[in-house]
Coordinates of C-alpha atoms and ligand atoms in Angstrom, one line a residue:
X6 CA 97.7 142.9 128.5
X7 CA 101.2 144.2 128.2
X8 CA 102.1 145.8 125.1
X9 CA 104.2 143.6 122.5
X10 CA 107.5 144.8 122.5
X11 CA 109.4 145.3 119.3
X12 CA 113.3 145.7 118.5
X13 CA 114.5 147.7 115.5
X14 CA 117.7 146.5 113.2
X15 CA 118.1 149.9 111.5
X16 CA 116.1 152.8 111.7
X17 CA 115.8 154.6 108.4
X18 CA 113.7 156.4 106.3
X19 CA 111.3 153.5 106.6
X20 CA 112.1 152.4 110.4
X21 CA 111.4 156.2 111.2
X22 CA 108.4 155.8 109.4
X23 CA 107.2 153.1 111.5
X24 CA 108.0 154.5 114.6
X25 CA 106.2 157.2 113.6
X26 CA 102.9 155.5 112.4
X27 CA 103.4 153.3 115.8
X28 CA 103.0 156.7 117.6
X29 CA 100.6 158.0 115.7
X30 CA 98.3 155.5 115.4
X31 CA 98.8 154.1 118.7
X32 CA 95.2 153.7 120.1
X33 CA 93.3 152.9 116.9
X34 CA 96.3 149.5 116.3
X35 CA 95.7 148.6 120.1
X36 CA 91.8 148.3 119.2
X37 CA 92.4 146.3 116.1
X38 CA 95.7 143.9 117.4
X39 CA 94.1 143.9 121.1
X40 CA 97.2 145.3 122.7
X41 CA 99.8 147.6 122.4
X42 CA 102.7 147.9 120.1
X43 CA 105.8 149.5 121.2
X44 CA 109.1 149.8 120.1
X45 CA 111.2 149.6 123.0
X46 CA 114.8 149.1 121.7
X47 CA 116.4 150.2 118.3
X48 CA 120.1 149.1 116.9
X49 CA 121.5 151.3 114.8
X50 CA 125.4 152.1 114.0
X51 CA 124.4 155.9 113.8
X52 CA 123.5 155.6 117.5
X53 CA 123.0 159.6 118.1
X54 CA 120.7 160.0 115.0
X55 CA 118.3 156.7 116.0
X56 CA 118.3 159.0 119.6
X57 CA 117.2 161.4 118.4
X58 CA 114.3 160.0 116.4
X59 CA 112.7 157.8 119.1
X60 CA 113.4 160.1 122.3
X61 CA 114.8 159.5 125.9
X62 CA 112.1 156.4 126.1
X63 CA 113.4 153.9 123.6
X64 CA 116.5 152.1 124.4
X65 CA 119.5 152.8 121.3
X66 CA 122.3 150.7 121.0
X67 CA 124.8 149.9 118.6
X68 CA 125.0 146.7 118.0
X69 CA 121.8 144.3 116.7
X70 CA 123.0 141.3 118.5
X71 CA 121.6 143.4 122.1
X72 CA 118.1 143.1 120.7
X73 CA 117.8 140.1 119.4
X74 CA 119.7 139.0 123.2
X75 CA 117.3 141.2 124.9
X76 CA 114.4 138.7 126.4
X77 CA 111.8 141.3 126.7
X78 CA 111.7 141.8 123.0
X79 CA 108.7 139.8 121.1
X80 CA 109.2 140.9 117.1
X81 CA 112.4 141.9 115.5
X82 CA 111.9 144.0 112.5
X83 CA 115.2 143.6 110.1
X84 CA 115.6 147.2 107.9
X85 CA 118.8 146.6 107.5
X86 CA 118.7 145.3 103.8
X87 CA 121.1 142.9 102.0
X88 CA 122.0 140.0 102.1
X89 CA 125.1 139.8 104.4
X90 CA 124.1 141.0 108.4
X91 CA 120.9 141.3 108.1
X92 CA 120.9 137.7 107.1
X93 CA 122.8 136.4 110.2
X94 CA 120.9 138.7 112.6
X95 CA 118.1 137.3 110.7
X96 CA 119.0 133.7 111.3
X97 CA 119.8 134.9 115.1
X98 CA 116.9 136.4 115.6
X99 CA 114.9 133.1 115.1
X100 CA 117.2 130.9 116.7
X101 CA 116.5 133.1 120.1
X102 CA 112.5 132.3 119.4
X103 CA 111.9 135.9 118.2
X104 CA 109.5 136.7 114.8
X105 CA 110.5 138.8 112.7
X106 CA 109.5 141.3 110.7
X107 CA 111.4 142.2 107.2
X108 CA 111.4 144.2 104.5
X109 CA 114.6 142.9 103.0
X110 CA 113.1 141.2 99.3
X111 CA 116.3 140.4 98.3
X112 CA 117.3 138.3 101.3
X113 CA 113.8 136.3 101.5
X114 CA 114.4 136.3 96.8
X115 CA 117.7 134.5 97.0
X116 CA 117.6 133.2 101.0
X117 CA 114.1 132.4 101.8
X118 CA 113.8 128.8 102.1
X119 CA 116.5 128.7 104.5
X120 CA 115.3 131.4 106.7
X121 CA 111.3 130.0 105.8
X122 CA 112.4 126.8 107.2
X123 CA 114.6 128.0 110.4
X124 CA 111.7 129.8 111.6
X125 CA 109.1 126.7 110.9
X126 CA 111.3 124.6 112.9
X127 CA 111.5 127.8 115.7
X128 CA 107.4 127.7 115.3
X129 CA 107.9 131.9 114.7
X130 CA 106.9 133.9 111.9
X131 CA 108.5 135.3 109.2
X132 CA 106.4 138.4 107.8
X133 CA 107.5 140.8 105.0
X134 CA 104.2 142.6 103.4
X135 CA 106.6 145.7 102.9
X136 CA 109.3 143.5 100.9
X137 CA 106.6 143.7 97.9
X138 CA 105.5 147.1 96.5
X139 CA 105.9 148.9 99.4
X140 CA 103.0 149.9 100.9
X141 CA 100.6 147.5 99.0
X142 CA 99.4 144.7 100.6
X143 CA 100.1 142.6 97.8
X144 CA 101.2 139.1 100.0
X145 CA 98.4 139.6 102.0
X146 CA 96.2 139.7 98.7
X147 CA 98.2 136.6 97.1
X148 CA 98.4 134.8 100.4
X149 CA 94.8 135.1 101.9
X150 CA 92.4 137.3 99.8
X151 CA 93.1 135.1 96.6
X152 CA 93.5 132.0 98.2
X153 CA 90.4 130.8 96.7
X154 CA 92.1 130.8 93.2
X155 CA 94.1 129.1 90.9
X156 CA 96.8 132.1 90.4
X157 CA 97.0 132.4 86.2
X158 CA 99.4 135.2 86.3
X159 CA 100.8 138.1 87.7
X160 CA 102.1 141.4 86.2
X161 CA 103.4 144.1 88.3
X162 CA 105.4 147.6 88.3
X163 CA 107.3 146.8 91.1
X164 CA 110.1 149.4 90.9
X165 CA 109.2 153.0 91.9
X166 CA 112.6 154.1 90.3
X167 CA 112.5 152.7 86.6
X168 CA 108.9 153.7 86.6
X169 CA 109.9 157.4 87.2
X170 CA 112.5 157.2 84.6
X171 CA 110.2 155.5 82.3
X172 CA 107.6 157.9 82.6
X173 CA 109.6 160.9 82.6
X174 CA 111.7 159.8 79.1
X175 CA 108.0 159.0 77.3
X176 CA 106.5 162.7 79.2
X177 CA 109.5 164.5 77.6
X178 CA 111.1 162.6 74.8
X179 CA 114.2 162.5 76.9
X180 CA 117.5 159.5 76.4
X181 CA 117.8 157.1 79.4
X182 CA 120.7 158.7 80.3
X183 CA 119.5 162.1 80.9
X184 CA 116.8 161.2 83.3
X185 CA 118.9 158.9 85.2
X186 CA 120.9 161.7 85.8
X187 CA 118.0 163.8 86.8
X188 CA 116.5 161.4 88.9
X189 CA 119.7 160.8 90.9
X190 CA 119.5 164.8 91.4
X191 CA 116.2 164.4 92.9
X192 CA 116.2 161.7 94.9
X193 CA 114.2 159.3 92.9
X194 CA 117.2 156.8 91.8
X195 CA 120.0 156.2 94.3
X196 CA 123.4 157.1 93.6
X197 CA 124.5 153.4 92.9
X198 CA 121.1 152.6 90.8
X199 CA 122.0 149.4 89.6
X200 CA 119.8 147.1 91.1
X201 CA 117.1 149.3 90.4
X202 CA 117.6 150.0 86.5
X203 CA 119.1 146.3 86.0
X204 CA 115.9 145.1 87.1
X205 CA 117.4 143.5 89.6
X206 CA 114.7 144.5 92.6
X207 CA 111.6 144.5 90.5
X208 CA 113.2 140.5 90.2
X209 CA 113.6 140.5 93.5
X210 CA 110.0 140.9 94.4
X211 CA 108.5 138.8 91.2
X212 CA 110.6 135.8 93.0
X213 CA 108.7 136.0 95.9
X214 CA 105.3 136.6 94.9
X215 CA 105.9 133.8 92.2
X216 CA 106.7 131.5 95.0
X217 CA 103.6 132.4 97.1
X218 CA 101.6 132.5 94.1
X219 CA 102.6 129.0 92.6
X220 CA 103.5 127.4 96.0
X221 CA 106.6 126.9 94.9
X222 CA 110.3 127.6 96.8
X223 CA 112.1 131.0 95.9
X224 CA 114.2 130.6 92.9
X225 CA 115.6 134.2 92.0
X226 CA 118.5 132.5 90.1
X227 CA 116.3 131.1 87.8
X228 CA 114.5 134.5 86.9
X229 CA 115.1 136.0 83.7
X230 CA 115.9 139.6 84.3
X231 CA 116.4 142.7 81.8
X232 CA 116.6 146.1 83.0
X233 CA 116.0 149.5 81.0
X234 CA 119.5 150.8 80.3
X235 CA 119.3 149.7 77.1
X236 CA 115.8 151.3 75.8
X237 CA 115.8 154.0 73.0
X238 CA 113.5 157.5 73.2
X239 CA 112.8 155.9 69.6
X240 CA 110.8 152.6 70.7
X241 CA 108.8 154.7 73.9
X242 CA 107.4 157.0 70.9
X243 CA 106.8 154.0 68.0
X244 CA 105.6 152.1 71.0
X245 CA 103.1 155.1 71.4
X246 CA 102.2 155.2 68.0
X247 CA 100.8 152.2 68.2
X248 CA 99.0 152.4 70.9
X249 CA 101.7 150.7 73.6
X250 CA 103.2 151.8 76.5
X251 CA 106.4 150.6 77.5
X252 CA 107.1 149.5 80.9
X253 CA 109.3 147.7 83.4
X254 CA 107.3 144.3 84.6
X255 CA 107.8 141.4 86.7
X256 CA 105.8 138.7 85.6
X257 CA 105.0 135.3 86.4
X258 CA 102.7 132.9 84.4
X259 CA 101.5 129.3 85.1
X260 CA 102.3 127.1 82.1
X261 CA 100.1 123.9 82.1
X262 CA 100.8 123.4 78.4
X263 CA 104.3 122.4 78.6
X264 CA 105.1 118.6 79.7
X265 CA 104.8 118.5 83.4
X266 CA 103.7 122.5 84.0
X267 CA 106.4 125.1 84.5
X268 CA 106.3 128.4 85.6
X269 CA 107.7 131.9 83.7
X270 CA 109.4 133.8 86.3
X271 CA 111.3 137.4 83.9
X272 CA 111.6 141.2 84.3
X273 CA 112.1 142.7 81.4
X274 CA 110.9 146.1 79.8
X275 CA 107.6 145.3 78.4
X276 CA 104.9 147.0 75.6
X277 CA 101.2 147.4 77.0
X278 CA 98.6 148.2 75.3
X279 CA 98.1 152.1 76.2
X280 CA 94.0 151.4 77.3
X281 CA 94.9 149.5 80.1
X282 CA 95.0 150.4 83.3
X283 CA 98.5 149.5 84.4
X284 CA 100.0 151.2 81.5
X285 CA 98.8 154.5 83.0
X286 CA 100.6 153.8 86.3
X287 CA 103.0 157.1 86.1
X288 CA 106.2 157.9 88.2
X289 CA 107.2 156.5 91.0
X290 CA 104.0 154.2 91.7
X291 CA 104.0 150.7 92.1
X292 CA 100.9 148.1 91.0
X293 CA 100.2 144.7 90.4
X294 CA 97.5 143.1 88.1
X295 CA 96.7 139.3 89.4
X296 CA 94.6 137.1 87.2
X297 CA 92.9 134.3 89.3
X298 CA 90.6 131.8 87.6
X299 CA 88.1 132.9 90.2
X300 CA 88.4 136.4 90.7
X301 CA 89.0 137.3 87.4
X302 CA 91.8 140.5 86.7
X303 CA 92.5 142.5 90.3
X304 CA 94.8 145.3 90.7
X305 CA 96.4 146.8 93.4
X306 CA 98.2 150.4 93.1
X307 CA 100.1 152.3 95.5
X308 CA 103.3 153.9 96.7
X309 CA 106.1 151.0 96.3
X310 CA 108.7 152.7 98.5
X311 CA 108.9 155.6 100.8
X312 CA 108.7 156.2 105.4
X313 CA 105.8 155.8 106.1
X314 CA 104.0 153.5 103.0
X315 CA 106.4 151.7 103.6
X316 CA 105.9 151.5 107.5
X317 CA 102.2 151.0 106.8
X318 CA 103.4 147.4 105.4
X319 CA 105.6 146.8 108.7
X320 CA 103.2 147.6 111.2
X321 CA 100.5 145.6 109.4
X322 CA 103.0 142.9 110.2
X323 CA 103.0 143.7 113.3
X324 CA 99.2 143.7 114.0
X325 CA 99.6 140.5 112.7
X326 CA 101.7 139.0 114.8
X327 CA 100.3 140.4 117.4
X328 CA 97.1 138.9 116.8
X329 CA 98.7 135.6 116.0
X330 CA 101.7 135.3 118.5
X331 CA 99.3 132.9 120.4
X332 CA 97.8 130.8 117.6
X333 CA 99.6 127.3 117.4
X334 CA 102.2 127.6 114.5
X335 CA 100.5 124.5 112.4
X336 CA 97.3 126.8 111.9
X337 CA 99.1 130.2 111.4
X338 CA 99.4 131.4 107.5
X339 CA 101.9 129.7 105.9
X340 CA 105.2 131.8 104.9
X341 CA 104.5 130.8 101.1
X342 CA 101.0 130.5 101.4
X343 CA 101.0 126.8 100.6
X344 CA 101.7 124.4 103.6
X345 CA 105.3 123.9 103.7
X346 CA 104.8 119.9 102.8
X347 CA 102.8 120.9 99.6
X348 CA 105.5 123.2 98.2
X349 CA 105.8 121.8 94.4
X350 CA 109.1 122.2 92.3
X351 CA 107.2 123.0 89.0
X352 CA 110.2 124.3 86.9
X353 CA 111.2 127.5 86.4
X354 CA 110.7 127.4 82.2
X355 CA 114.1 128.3 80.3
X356 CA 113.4 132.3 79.0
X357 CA 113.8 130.4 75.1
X358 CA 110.1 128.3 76.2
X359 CA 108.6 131.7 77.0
X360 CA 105.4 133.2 75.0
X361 CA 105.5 136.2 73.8
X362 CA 104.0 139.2 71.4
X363 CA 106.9 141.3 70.3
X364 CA 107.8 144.6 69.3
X365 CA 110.6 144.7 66.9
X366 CA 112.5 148.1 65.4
X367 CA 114.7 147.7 62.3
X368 CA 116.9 149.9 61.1
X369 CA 117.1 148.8 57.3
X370 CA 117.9 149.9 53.9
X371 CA 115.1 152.2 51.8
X372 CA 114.8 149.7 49.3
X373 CA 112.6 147.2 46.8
X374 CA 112.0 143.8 48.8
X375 CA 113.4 144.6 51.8
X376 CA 109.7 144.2 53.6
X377 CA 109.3 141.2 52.2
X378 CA 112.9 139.5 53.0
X379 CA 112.1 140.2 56.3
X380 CA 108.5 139.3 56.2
X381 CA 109.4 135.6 54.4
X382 CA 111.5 134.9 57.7
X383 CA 109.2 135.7 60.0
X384 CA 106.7 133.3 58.5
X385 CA 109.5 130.4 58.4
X386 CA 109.5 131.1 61.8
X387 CA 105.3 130.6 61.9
X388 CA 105.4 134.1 63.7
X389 CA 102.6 135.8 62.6
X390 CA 103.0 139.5 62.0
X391 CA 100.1 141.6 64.0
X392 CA 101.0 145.0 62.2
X393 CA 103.7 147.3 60.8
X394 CA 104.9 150.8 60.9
X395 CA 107.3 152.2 58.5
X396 CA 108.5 155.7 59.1
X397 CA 108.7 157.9 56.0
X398 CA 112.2 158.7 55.1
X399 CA 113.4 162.4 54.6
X400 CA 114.2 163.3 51.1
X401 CA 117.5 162.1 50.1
X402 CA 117.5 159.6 52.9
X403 CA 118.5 156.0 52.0
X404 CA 117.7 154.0 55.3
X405 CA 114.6 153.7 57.7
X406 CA 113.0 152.1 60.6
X407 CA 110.9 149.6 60.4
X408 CA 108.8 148.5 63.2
X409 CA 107.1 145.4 63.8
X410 CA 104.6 143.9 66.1
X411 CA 103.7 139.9 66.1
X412 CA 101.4 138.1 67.5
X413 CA 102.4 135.5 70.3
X414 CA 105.5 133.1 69.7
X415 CA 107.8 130.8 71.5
X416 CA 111.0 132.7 72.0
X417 CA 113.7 130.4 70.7
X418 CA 111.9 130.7 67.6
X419 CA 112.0 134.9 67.4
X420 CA 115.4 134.4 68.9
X421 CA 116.6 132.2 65.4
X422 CA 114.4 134.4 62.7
X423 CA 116.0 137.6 64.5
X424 CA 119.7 135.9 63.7
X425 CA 118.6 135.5 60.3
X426 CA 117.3 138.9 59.6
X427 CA 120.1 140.6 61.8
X428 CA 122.7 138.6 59.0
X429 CA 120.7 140.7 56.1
X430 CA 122.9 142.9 54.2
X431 CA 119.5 145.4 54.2
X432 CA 119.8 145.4 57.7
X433 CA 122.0 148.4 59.2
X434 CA 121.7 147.9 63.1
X435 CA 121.3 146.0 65.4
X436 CA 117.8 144.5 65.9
X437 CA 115.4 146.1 68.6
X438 CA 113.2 143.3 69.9
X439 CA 110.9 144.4 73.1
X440 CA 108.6 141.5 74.4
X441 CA 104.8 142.7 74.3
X442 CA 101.9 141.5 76.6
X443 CA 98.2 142.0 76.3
X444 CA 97.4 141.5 79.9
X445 CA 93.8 140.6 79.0
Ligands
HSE502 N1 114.2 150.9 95.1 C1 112.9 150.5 95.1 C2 112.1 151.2 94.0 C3 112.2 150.7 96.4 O1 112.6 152.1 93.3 O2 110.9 150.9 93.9 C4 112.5 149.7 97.4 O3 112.2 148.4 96.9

């Protein structure tokens, strides 16, 4: 049978990748997608650079809208990223009855159920195994390996680059600031960083597993999202003394005991408790914990980012299209995982309905009742303390940090007791609270 014949939109570090793998791996893909996969035609503004990656062979051109125009080609792959051409060639691409294969998570986060439903209606697929950690197969996990399970939760580190930074400022005691810096110098953070350190990405991809955990459509603008710019040396090392680690997680949570079900969807720099396995996830690695009500706890680790993990995501796409290119649409795997019918529109919970453990840090006065002021309002608040630190104060030294850790609470509630003990004459600066999950 002829090969399948692919189109590149960008070829990057990661569409390099996958032409390379493609090459590579040529005759052991053929055996398993039971025909070839070649990449005949790449778009690319920096038409002399894509030449000289792919050769004399593969057709380069400069503009995307000759691929997706080109009738020979069978799967587009979209490395463009963003949300503004890559989604019209996108949308092009399945109007002219191609599938495509992305790894763009922020278009399919905030413009999935519009491009999900254009290519339902153009019976092609949509695939994007390398939008999610990389080089993981964490959708094909969610979508087929769990989908025996009633999805409880999901945790993940989902962003190589605050990962890095995280473990390098806990490795070597080091401010936020200084190992941005260095990470920029080595090529781990990007010279804009923001959507990485705002949490923005790691949201990104919680969006869209949430959705194909839950069955639910992609709702990015309802997730909650915090990044790390604001976290202290102080709290990774009291964080440590403890026995925490603190990382960057996405996380969604089924909530059956709030009226009607909802659904926490939040990124936000989170304690772990140091013993688990996720908390030892150093660098620029990416992994996931899933609890089903089946399965029990799974994790999945790996490279998040990178040429060729990356590419190992796109071809796998690729491979499955191949294989499924000729199955009737109705009986493919769904783009969510659900059928597209059965989606639900279980809420999104407000971050004030979320559950909690927290970590709090208080700078506060050396002085009599001081504990117990504190203490007394965290009770009115029914938030029950799990255990405290208090660092001893140098000689002559009149304030100290307190550090708190409670057991779970609704958030509202810790939001109002931390008003009222922020408003404490005893209390110098502002509050550190830190949210604190057990992922047990
Ligand atoms: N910038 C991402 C990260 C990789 O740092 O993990 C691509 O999603």
């Amino acid at each position: 049978m002829k090969p399948i014949q692919v189109g590149l939109l960008g070829i990057g570090t990661v569409g390099s990748g996958t032409f390379k793998v493609l090459q590579r791996n040529q005759q052991e893909i053929r055996r398993r997608a039971g025909r070839g996969i070649e990449i005949a035609m790449v778009a690319d503004l920096d038409v002399e650079r894509a030449k000289s990656i792919v050769g004399d062979g593969v057709q380069v051109v400069a503009d995307g809208r000759q691929v997706i125009a080109n009738p020979a080609i069978d799967i587009v792959v979209e490395l463009i990223g963003g949300y503004g051409i890559a989604k019209t060639l996108v949308l092009e691409a399945i109007a002219a009855g191609k599938h495509v294969v992305t790894a763009n998570k922020a278009l399919l986060a905030v413009h999935g159920t519009e491009i999900f439903a254009a290519a339902r209606a153009q019976g092609v697929v949509v695939a994007f195994e390398a939008a999610v950690a990389g080089g993981i197969p964490i959708i094909k996990a969610l979508r087929e390996g769990l989908t025996a399970n009633r999805i409880e939760w999901i945790a993940g580190i989902i962003n190589g680059t605050t990962n890095f930074i995280l473990s390098e400022m806990r490795d070597k005691g080091l401010d936020f600031g200084t190992v941005l810096k260095e990470a920029q110098r080595l090529g781990y953070a990007e010279a804009d960083p923001t959507f990485d350190i705002e949490g923005v990405d790691a949201a990104h991809k919680a969006t869209i597993m949430s959705a194909i955990a839950f069955g639910t459509p992609v709702r990015f603008d309802q997730a909650h999202v915090e990044g790390i710019t604001q976290l202290a040396a102080a709290d990774i090392r009291y964080a440590e003394q403890l026995g925490y680690r603190i990382k960057l997680l996405g996380i969604t949570k089924r909530r059956d005991d709030v009226a009607g079900g909802g659904i926490e969807l939040r990124v936000h720099p989170t304690l772990v408790p140091a013993k688990r396995l996720i908390a030892n996830v150093e660098g620029a690695m990416n992994a996931v914990v899933v609890q089903g009500d089946a399965v029990g706890t799974t994790l999945y680790y790996g490279k998040g980012a990178g040429s060729e993990p990356t590419a190992s995501a796109v071809v796998a796409d690729l491979v499955d299209i191949t294989r499924l290119a000729t199955a009737d649409p109705d009986h493919r795997v769904p783009h969510l995982a659900f059928q597209h019918d059965a989606l639900a529109d279980t809420p999104i919970l407000p971050i004030a309905q979320v559950v909690t453990a927290f970590y709090l840090r208080l700078q506060v006065a050396d002085q009599t009742g001081v504990l117990s002021r504190i203490t007394t309002i965290l009770a009115e608040h029914d938030i029950s303390i799990d255990a405290v630190l208090q660092r001893e104060s140098a000689d002559g030294e009149t304030k100290t940090d307190l550090i708190i850790l409670t057991h779970d609470t609704v958030e509202g509630r810790m939001r109002e007791a931390l008003g009222q003990m922020q408003a404490l004459p005893t209390v110098l600066a502002p509050i550190v609270a830190l949210r604190k999950e057990e992922l047990s």
